[in-house]
Amino acid sequence: MIDFSLTEEQKGMVDLARRFGKDRIRPVALEYDRDGTYPEEILKEAHKAGLMYTNIPREYGGSGMSHLEHYLVTEALNYECCAISQVIGISHLSMGAIQLGGTEDQQKKFIGDMTKSYRSGCFCLTEPHAGSDAGIMNTTASRKGDGYVINGSKCYITNGQYADLLCLFATVDKSKGTRGISCFAVPRSTPGITVGRIEDKMGHRAMNVAELFFDNVEIGRENLIGEEGQGFKLAMMALDRGRANITAVSTGIARRAFDESAAYARERVQFGQPIGNFQAIQFMLADMNTLVMASRALYLQVGWMLDNDIRCSKEAASAKCFASDAAMKVTTDAVQILAGSGYMKGAVVEKLMRDAKLTQIFEGTNQINRMVAGRALMSDSSGLF
Ligand code: COS
């Protein structure tokens, strides 16, 4: 039976996120975007409100939400500002591999420690020459005694400057390709980690993105997550979840752009009547709303699959492509509807359009995600129904 109604508890979660977004994020969203401000105070409050570690189990200091619930909360927060909300929700991707591959003791130790603070984690996969082709990374983990020494660098790391816990991917044997990559939980306080360039971005400007360097960073065997050589698979499995998350992020962005457009269409009078009376505008709004509805349906499906332990690599990749392309289209149309007033700096829809662009790029470009879905369909074209 398909049922789109939320339980009272789920309604409470969404309501909490909406209120937090409206009261705490909305008043500063444009200012933080203009100045590229790290939302420190908001993170402290989100942490207290239980909105930071939503899908981390309660025994490790999280709120214990399901994937589907986390995505509902994500849409609600991202409606207000995706840059601030991405940092609030960063543990969903950054801790994914540790949750999937870590022992109970490792999760208690690493994730349990991290959730005490609002600084959260970061997902260290990308390197300057290893973006879409993530498997050719150069960062090494050489065995030393019972542990490892890490050397190398990572770039475009969301929350890299501030994260307390790094989920780091490094190769123990480059000759083995992706099968040589391992995953490590590395506390920020480990000596030898330095922060390089902080990126100045087109959109998502309040979201911290940094370069990280690892210079003889010594860690123990207990920092290895899963088996040696299992890291690439853990990264890909974490990205399945992450891509479902970007579907919810994109839905939040698109819904806000729709709402801004509909409100403007109701009040902007030209030729003696609100422009929303004209079919040219109504058709645009109808199509924008359709894209929002479809994007939401996709993250609900993938969230449900994750919660029921059904592999969803192709569904998550397809959902991410659809919703991010939809967010780009809806925000571009929102600027068109608001016209001159929407194109100016300081307009909400101008920010949304810049923000939407990144959703087509991060957690795998849409070209890579189409490839992920396309390849999977060659071996298994079955669907849910
Ligand atoms: N779940 C489980 N296992 C997976 C998987 C998934 N979603 N995706 C891949 N794997 C496994 C494969 O089954 C394969 O296993 P074997 O070694 O046992 O054969 C292994 O991982 C390597 O996979 P594959 O051969 O597909 O690797 P490629 O290097 O050809 O391609 C792509 C991998 C391009 C799909 C991958 O590099 C990718 O997603 N790139 C984009 C990275 C990204 O999203 N970066 C953003 C960083 S975070 S903002």
Coordinates of C-alpha atoms and ligand atoms in Angstrom, one line a residue:
M1 CA 0.0 0.0 0.0
I2 CA 1.4 3.4 -0.9
D3 CA 0.7 6.0 1.7
F4 CA 2.1 9.6 1.5
S5 CA 0.7 10.7 4.9
L6 CA 3.2 11.5 7.6
T7 CA 2.9 10.2 11.2
E8 CA 2.4 12.8 14.0
E9 CA 6.1 12.3 14.9
Q10 CA 7.2 12.9 11.3
K11 CA 4.9 16.0 11.0
G12 CA 6.7 17.3 14.2
M13 CA 10.1 16.8 12.6
V14 CA 9.2 18.7 9.5
D15 CA 7.5 21.4 11.5
L16 CA 10.6 21.8 13.7
A17 CA 12.8 22.1 10.6
R18 CA 10.3 24.6 8.9
R19 CA 10.2 26.8 12.1
F20 CA 14.0 26.6 12.6
G21 CA 14.5 27.6 8.9
K22 CA 12.0 30.4 9.0
D23 CA 13.2 31.8 12.4
R24 CA 16.9 31.2 12.3
I25 CA 18.0 30.8 8.6
R26 CA 15.8 33.1 6.6
P27 CA 16.7 36.3 8.4
V28 CA 20.4 35.9 7.6
A29 CA 20.4 33.8 4.4
L30 CA 21.0 36.7 1.9
E31 CA 23.6 38.4 4.2
Y32 CA 25.6 35.2 4.7
D33 CA 25.4 34.5 1.0
R34 CA 26.7 38.0 0.2
D35 CA 29.6 37.7 2.7
G36 CA 30.3 34.0 2.5
T37 CA 29.8 33.7 6.3
Y38 CA 30.3 30.3 8.0
P39 CA 27.0 29.8 9.9
E40 CA 28.6 29.1 13.3
E41 CA 25.8 30.4 15.6
I42 CA 23.1 28.7 13.5
L43 CA 25.0 25.4 13.7
K44 CA 25.2 25.6 17.5
E45 CA 21.4 26.1 17.6
A46 CA 20.7 23.4 15.0
H47 CA 22.8 21.1 17.2
K48 CA 20.8 21.9 20.3
A49 CA 17.5 21.5 18.4
G50 CA 18.5 18.0 17.2
L51 CA 18.6 19.0 13.5
M52 CA 22.3 18.3 12.9
Y53 CA 22.8 14.6 13.3
T54 CA 19.3 13.6 12.1
N55 CA 19.9 10.1 10.8
I56 CA 22.6 9.1 13.3
P57 CA 21.3 6.7 15.9
R58 CA 20.4 8.0 19.3
E59 CA 23.0 5.8 21.0
Y60 CA 25.7 7.8 19.2
G61 CA 24.2 11.2 19.9
G62 CA 22.0 11.6 16.9
S63 CA 18.3 12.1 16.4
G64 CA 17.7 8.6 15.1
M65 CA 15.6 9.5 12.0
S66 CA 15.2 7.2 9.1
H67 CA 16.6 8.2 5.7
L68 CA 13.1 9.2 4.5
E69 CA 12.6 11.4 7.6
H70 CA 16.1 13.0 7.1
Y71 CA 15.2 13.9 3.5
L72 CA 11.9 15.4 4.6
V73 CA 13.8 17.6 7.1
T74 CA 16.4 18.3 4.4
E75 CA 13.8 19.7 2.0
A76 CA 12.3 21.9 4.7
L77 CA 15.7 23.4 5.7
N78 CA 17.0 23.8 2.2
Y79 CA 13.9 25.8 1.3
E80 CA 15.5 28.6 3.3
C81 CA 19.1 28.4 2.3
C82 CA 20.8 25.4 0.9
A83 CA 24.3 26.6 1.8
I84 CA 23.6 26.9 5.5
S85 CA 21.5 23.7 5.5
Q86 CA 24.1 21.7 3.7
V87 CA 26.5 22.3 6.5
I88 CA 23.8 21.5 9.1
G89 CA 23.2 18.2 7.3
I90 CA 26.8 17.3 6.3
S91 CA 27.1 14.3 8.6
H92 CA 24.6 12.5 6.4
L93 CA 27.2 12.1 3.6
S94 CA 30.4 12.5 5.6
M95 CA 29.5 9.8 8.1
G96 CA 27.8 7.5 5.6
A97 CA 30.8 5.3 5.0
I98 CA 31.7 5.1 8.7
Q99 CA 28.1 4.1 9.5
L100 CA 28.1 1.5 6.7
G101 CA 31.6 0.0 7.3
G102 CA 32.5 0.8 10.9
T103 CA 32.1 -1.6 13.8
E104 CA 29.9 -0.7 16.7
D105 CA 32.9 0.3 18.8
Q106 CA 34.2 2.5 16.0
Q107 CA 30.8 4.2 15.5
K108 CA 30.6 4.8 19.3
K109 CA 34.1 6.2 19.5
F110 CA 34.3 8.3 16.3
I111 CA 30.7 9.3 15.6
G112 CA 29.8 9.4 19.3
D113 CA 32.6 11.9 19.9
M114 CA 31.8 14.0 16.9
T115 CA 28.1 14.4 17.7
K116 CA 29.1 16.2 21.0
S117 CA 30.0 19.2 19.0
Y118 CA 28.4 21.2 16.2
R119 CA 31.4 21.1 14.0
S120 CA 30.4 17.7 12.4
G121 CA 32.4 15.9 9.7
C122 CA 33.6 16.0 6.2
F123 CA 33.9 13.5 3.3
C124 CA 37.4 13.6 1.9
L125 CA 37.3 11.9 -1.5
T126 CA 38.1 14.4 -4.3
E127 CA 41.7 15.3 -5.3
P128 CA 42.9 17.9 -7.8
H129 CA 43.2 15.3 -10.6
A130 CA 40.7 12.8 -9.3
G131 CA 37.2 14.3 -9.4
S132 CA 34.8 12.3 -11.6
D133 CA 37.4 9.6 -11.8
A134 CA 37.6 9.2 -8.1
G135 CA 39.4 5.9 -8.2
I136 CA 42.7 7.3 -9.4
M137 CA 43.5 9.2 -6.1
N138 CA 47.1 9.8 -5.1
T139 CA 46.7 10.2 -1.3
T140 CA 48.5 7.3 0.3
A141 CA 48.1 5.3 3.5
S142 CA 51.4 3.5 4.1
R143 CA 51.5 0.8 6.7
K144 CA 53.7 1.7 9.7
G145 CA 53.8 -0.7 12.6
D146 CA 50.2 -1.6 13.4
G147 CA 48.9 1.6 11.9
Y148 CA 49.2 3.9 8.8
V149 CA 50.8 7.1 7.8
I150 CA 48.7 9.3 5.5
N151 CA 50.3 11.7 2.9
G152 CA 48.6 13.7 0.2
S153 CA 45.9 16.3 -0.4
K154 CA 42.2 16.7 -1.0
C155 CA 40.2 19.5 -2.6
Y156 CA 36.7 20.9 -2.7
I157 CA 36.0 19.4 0.7
T158 CA 32.7 20.7 2.2
N159 CA 33.1 21.7 5.8
G160 CA 36.9 20.9 5.4
Q161 CA 38.1 23.9 7.4
Y162 CA 35.9 23.1 10.5
A163 CA 35.0 19.4 10.6
D164 CA 35.9 17.6 13.8
L165 CA 36.0 14.2 12.1
L166 CA 37.3 13.4 8.6
C167 CA 36.1 10.4 6.6
L168 CA 39.2 10.0 4.5
F169 CA 39.8 7.8 1.4
A170 CA 43.4 6.9 0.6
T171 CA 45.2 4.2 -1.3
V172 CA 47.2 1.5 0.4
D173 CA 48.2 0.0 -2.9
K174 CA 47.9 2.1 -6.1
S175 CA 48.5 -0.8 -8.4
K176 CA 45.2 -2.3 -7.2
G177 CA 43.2 0.7 -8.5
T178 CA 39.8 1.1 -6.8
R179 CA 40.5 -2.1 -4.9
G180 CA 43.5 -0.5 -3.2
I181 CA 41.5 2.3 -1.7
S182 CA 40.7 2.2 2.1
C183 CA 38.5 4.4 4.3
F184 CA 39.7 6.0 7.5
A185 CA 38.1 7.9 10.4
V186 CA 40.6 10.6 11.2
P187 CA 39.9 13.0 14.1
R188 CA 40.8 16.6 13.1
S189 CA 43.1 16.9 16.1
T190 CA 45.6 14.3 14.6
P191 CA 48.9 16.1 13.9
G192 CA 49.9 16.8 10.3
I193 CA 46.5 18.0 8.9
T194 CA 46.5 21.5 7.5
V195 CA 43.9 23.6 5.7
G196 CA 44.8 25.2 2.4
R197 CA 42.7 27.4 0.1
I198 CA 39.2 28.3 1.2
E199 CA 37.1 28.5 -2.0
D200 CA 35.1 31.6 -3.0
K201 CA 32.1 30.2 -4.8
M202 CA 29.4 31.3 -7.3
G203 CA 26.6 29.9 -5.1
H204 CA 26.3 27.9 -1.8
R205 CA 28.4 30.7 -0.5
A206 CA 27.8 30.2 3.3
M207 CA 29.0 26.6 2.9
N208 CA 32.6 26.1 3.7
V209 CA 34.7 24.4 1.0
A210 CA 38.4 23.9 1.6
E211 CA 41.6 22.2 0.5
L212 CA 43.2 19.8 3.0
F213 CA 46.8 18.6 3.2
F214 CA 48.0 15.5 5.0
D215 CA 51.7 15.5 5.9
N216 CA 52.8 12.3 7.7
V217 CA 49.5 11.9 9.5
E218 CA 49.9 8.9 11.8
I219 CA 46.8 6.9 12.7
G220 CA 46.2 3.5 14.3
R221 CA 44.7 0.3 12.9
E222 CA 41.5 1.2 14.8
N223 CA 41.0 4.2 12.4
L224 CA 40.6 1.8 9.4
I225 CA 36.9 1.5 8.5
G226 CA 36.0 -1.9 7.1
E227 CA 38.6 -4.0 5.4
E228 CA 41.7 -2.7 3.6
G229 CA 40.7 -2.1 0.0
Q230 CA 37.0 -1.8 0.7
G231 CA 37.1 2.0 0.8
F232 CA 36.0 2.8 -2.7
K233 CA 32.8 0.7 -2.3
L234 CA 32.0 2.3 1.0
A235 CA 32.5 5.7 -0.7
M236 CA 30.1 4.7 -3.5
M237 CA 27.5 3.4 -1.1
A238 CA 27.7 6.6 0.9
L239 CA 27.2 8.5 -2.3
D240 CA 24.1 6.5 -3.1
R241 CA 22.6 8.0 0.1
G242 CA 24.2 11.4 -0.6
R243 CA 22.6 11.5 -4.1
A244 CA 19.2 10.9 -2.6
N245 CA 20.0 13.8 -0.2
I246 CA 20.8 16.1 -3.1
T247 CA 17.4 15.2 -4.6
A248 CA 15.8 16.6 -1.4
V249 CA 18.1 19.6 -1.4
S250 CA 17.2 20.4 -5.0
T251 CA 13.5 19.9 -4.1
G252 CA 13.8 22.5 -1.4
I253 CA 15.5 25.0 -3.7
A254 CA 12.9 24.4 -6.5
R255 CA 10.0 24.7 -4.1
R256 CA 11.2 28.0 -2.8
A257 CA 11.7 29.3 -6.3
F258 CA 8.1 28.2 -7.2
D259 CA 6.7 29.9 -4.1
E260 CA 8.5 33.2 -4.8
S261 CA 7.3 33.1 -8.4
A262 CA 3.7 32.3 -7.5
A263 CA 3.6 35.1 -4.8
Y264 CA 5.0 37.6 -7.3
A265 CA 2.6 36.5 -10.1
R266 CA -0.3 37.1 -7.7
E267 CA 0.7 40.6 -6.8
R268 CA 2.6 42.1 -9.8
V269 CA 0.1 44.0 -11.9
Q270 CA 0.6 44.7 -15.6
F271 CA -1.9 45.6 -18.3
G272 CA -4.4 46.2 -15.5
Q273 CA -4.3 42.7 -13.8
P274 CA -1.9 40.4 -11.9
I275 CA 0.5 38.8 -14.3
G276 CA -0.6 35.4 -12.9
N277 CA -3.9 35.8 -14.8
F278 CA -2.0 35.4 -18.0
Q279 CA -1.7 31.9 -19.4
A280 CA 2.0 32.5 -20.3
I281 CA 2.8 32.8 -16.6
Q282 CA 0.3 30.1 -15.5
F283 CA 1.8 27.5 -17.8
M284 CA 5.2 28.3 -16.4
L285 CA 4.0 28.0 -12.9
A286 CA 2.2 24.7 -13.6
D287 CA 5.3 23.2 -15.1
M288 CA 7.5 24.4 -12.2
N289 CA 5.1 22.9 -9.7
T290 CA 5.1 19.6 -11.6
L291 CA 8.9 19.4 -11.4
V292 CA 8.8 20.1 -7.6
M293 CA 6.2 17.3 -7.1
A294 CA 8.1 14.8 -9.2
S295 CA 11.4 15.6 -7.4
R296 CA 9.8 15.1 -4.0
A297 CA 8.3 11.8 -5.2
L298 CA 11.7 10.6 -6.2
Y299 CA 13.4 11.3 -2.9
L300 CA 10.5 9.7 -1.1
Q301 CA 11.0 6.5 -3.2
V302 CA 14.8 6.4 -2.8
G303 CA 14.5 7.1 1.0
W304 CA 12.0 4.3 1.3
M305 CA 14.4 1.9 -0.6
L306 CA 17.3 2.9 1.7
D307 CA 15.2 2.4 4.8
N308 CA 14.2 -1.1 3.5
D309 CA 17.8 -2.1 2.6
I310 CA 17.0 -2.2 -1.1
R311 CA 20.0 -1.3 -3.3
C312 CA 19.2 2.0 -5.0
S313 CA 22.4 3.1 -6.9
K314 CA 20.6 3.7 -10.2
E315 CA 17.5 5.1 -8.6
A316 CA 19.5 7.6 -6.4
A317 CA 21.7 8.6 -9.4
S318 CA 18.6 9.1 -11.6
A319 CA 16.7 11.0 -8.9
K320 CA 19.7 13.3 -8.3
C321 CA 19.9 14.1 -12.1
F322 CA 16.2 14.7 -12.4
A323 CA 15.8 16.9 -9.3
S324 CA 19.0 19.0 -9.9
D325 CA 18.1 19.6 -13.5
A326 CA 14.6 20.5 -12.3
A327 CA 16.0 22.9 -9.7
M328 CA 18.0 24.6 -12.4
K329 CA 15.0 24.9 -14.7
V330 CA 12.6 26.1 -12.0
T331 CA 15.0 28.7 -10.6
T332 CA 15.8 30.0 -14.1
D333 CA 12.1 30.3 -14.8
A334 CA 11.6 32.1 -11.4
V335 CA 14.2 34.7 -12.4
Q336 CA 12.3 35.0 -15.8
I337 CA 9.0 35.6 -14.0
L338 CA 10.4 38.1 -11.6
A339 CA 12.3 39.6 -14.5
G340 CA 14.3 42.7 -13.7
S341 CA 13.6 42.5 -9.9
G342 CA 14.6 38.8 -9.9
Y343 CA 17.9 39.4 -11.7
M344 CA 19.2 41.9 -9.3
K345 CA 21.8 41.1 -6.5
G346 CA 19.9 40.6 -3.3
A347 CA 16.9 39.0 -4.9
V348 CA 16.0 35.6 -3.4
V349 CA 15.5 34.0 -6.8
E350 CA 18.9 35.3 -8.1
K351 CA 20.6 33.4 -5.1
L352 CA 18.4 30.3 -5.8
M353 CA 19.5 30.2 -9.4
R354 CA 23.2 30.4 -8.5
D355 CA 22.7 27.8 -5.7
A356 CA 20.9 25.4 -8.0
K357 CA 23.8 25.2 -10.4
L358 CA 26.0 23.2 -7.9
T359 CA 23.3 20.5 -7.4
Q360 CA 24.1 19.5 -11.1
I361 CA 27.8 19.2 -10.2
F362 CA 28.4 17.9 -6.7
E363 CA 28.2 14.3 -5.5
G364 CA 28.9 13.3 -9.0
T365 CA 28.2 15.5 -12.0
N366 CA 24.9 14.8 -13.7
Q367 CA 27.0 13.2 -16.6
I368 CA 28.6 10.8 -14.1
N369 CA 25.3 10.1 -12.5
R370 CA 23.7 9.3 -15.9
M371 CA 26.6 7.0 -16.5
V372 CA 26.1 5.3 -13.1
A373 CA 22.4 4.8 -13.9
G374 CA 23.1 3.8 -17.5
R375 CA 25.7 1.2 -16.6
A376 CA 23.5 -0.3 -13.9
L377 CA 20.6 -0.5 -16.3
M378 CA 22.7 -2.6 -18.7
S379 CA 23.0 -5.4 -16.1
D380 CA 19.7 -4.9 -14.2
S381 CA 16.8 -3.0 -15.7
S382 CA 14.3 -4.1 -13.0
G383 CA 12.4 -1.5 -11.2
L384 CA 10.4 -1.4 -7.9
F385 CA 7.1 -2.4 -9.5
Ligands
COS1 N1 27.6 0.3 -4.2 C1 28.5 -0.7 -4.0 N2 29.6 -1.0 -4.8 C2 29.8 -0.1 -5.8 C3 29.0 1.0 -6.1 C4 27.9 1.2 -5.3 N3 27.0 2.2 -5.5 N4 29.5 1.6 -7.2 C5 30.6 1.0 -7.5 N5 30.8 -0.1 -6.7 C6 31.9 -1.1 -6.8 C7 31.8 -1.8 -8.1 O1 31.0 -2.9 -8.1 C8 33.3 -2.2 -8.3 O2 33.5 -3.4 -7.5 P1 34.6 -4.5 -7.8 O3 35.9 -3.9 -7.6 O4 34.3 -5.6 -6.9 O5 34.3 -4.9 -9.3 C9 34.1 -1.1 -7.6 O6 33.1 -0.4 -6.8 C10 34.6 -0.1 -8.7 O7 33.5 0.4 -9.4 P2 33.6 0.8 -10.9 O8 34.3 -0.2 -11.7 O9 32.2 1.2 -11.4 O10 34.5 2.1 -10.8 P3 34.9 3.2 -11.9 O11 36.2 3.7 -11.5 O12 34.7 2.6 -13.3 O13 33.7 4.3 -11.9 C11 32.4 6.1 -10.9 C12 33.2 4.7 -10.7 C13 32.8 6.9 -12.1 C14 31.0 5.7 -10.9 C15 32.8 6.8 -9.6 O14 34.2 7.1 -9.7 C16 32.0 8.0 -9.3 O15 30.9 7.9 -8.8 N6 32.6 9.1 -9.6 C17 32.1 10.4 -9.1 C18 32.6 10.7 -7.8 C19 31.8 11.7 -7.0 O16 30.6 11.6 -6.9 N7 32.5 12.7 -6.5 C20 31.9 13.7 -5.7 C21 32.7 13.7 -4.4 S1 31.7 14.0 -3.0 S2 31.0 15.8 -3.3

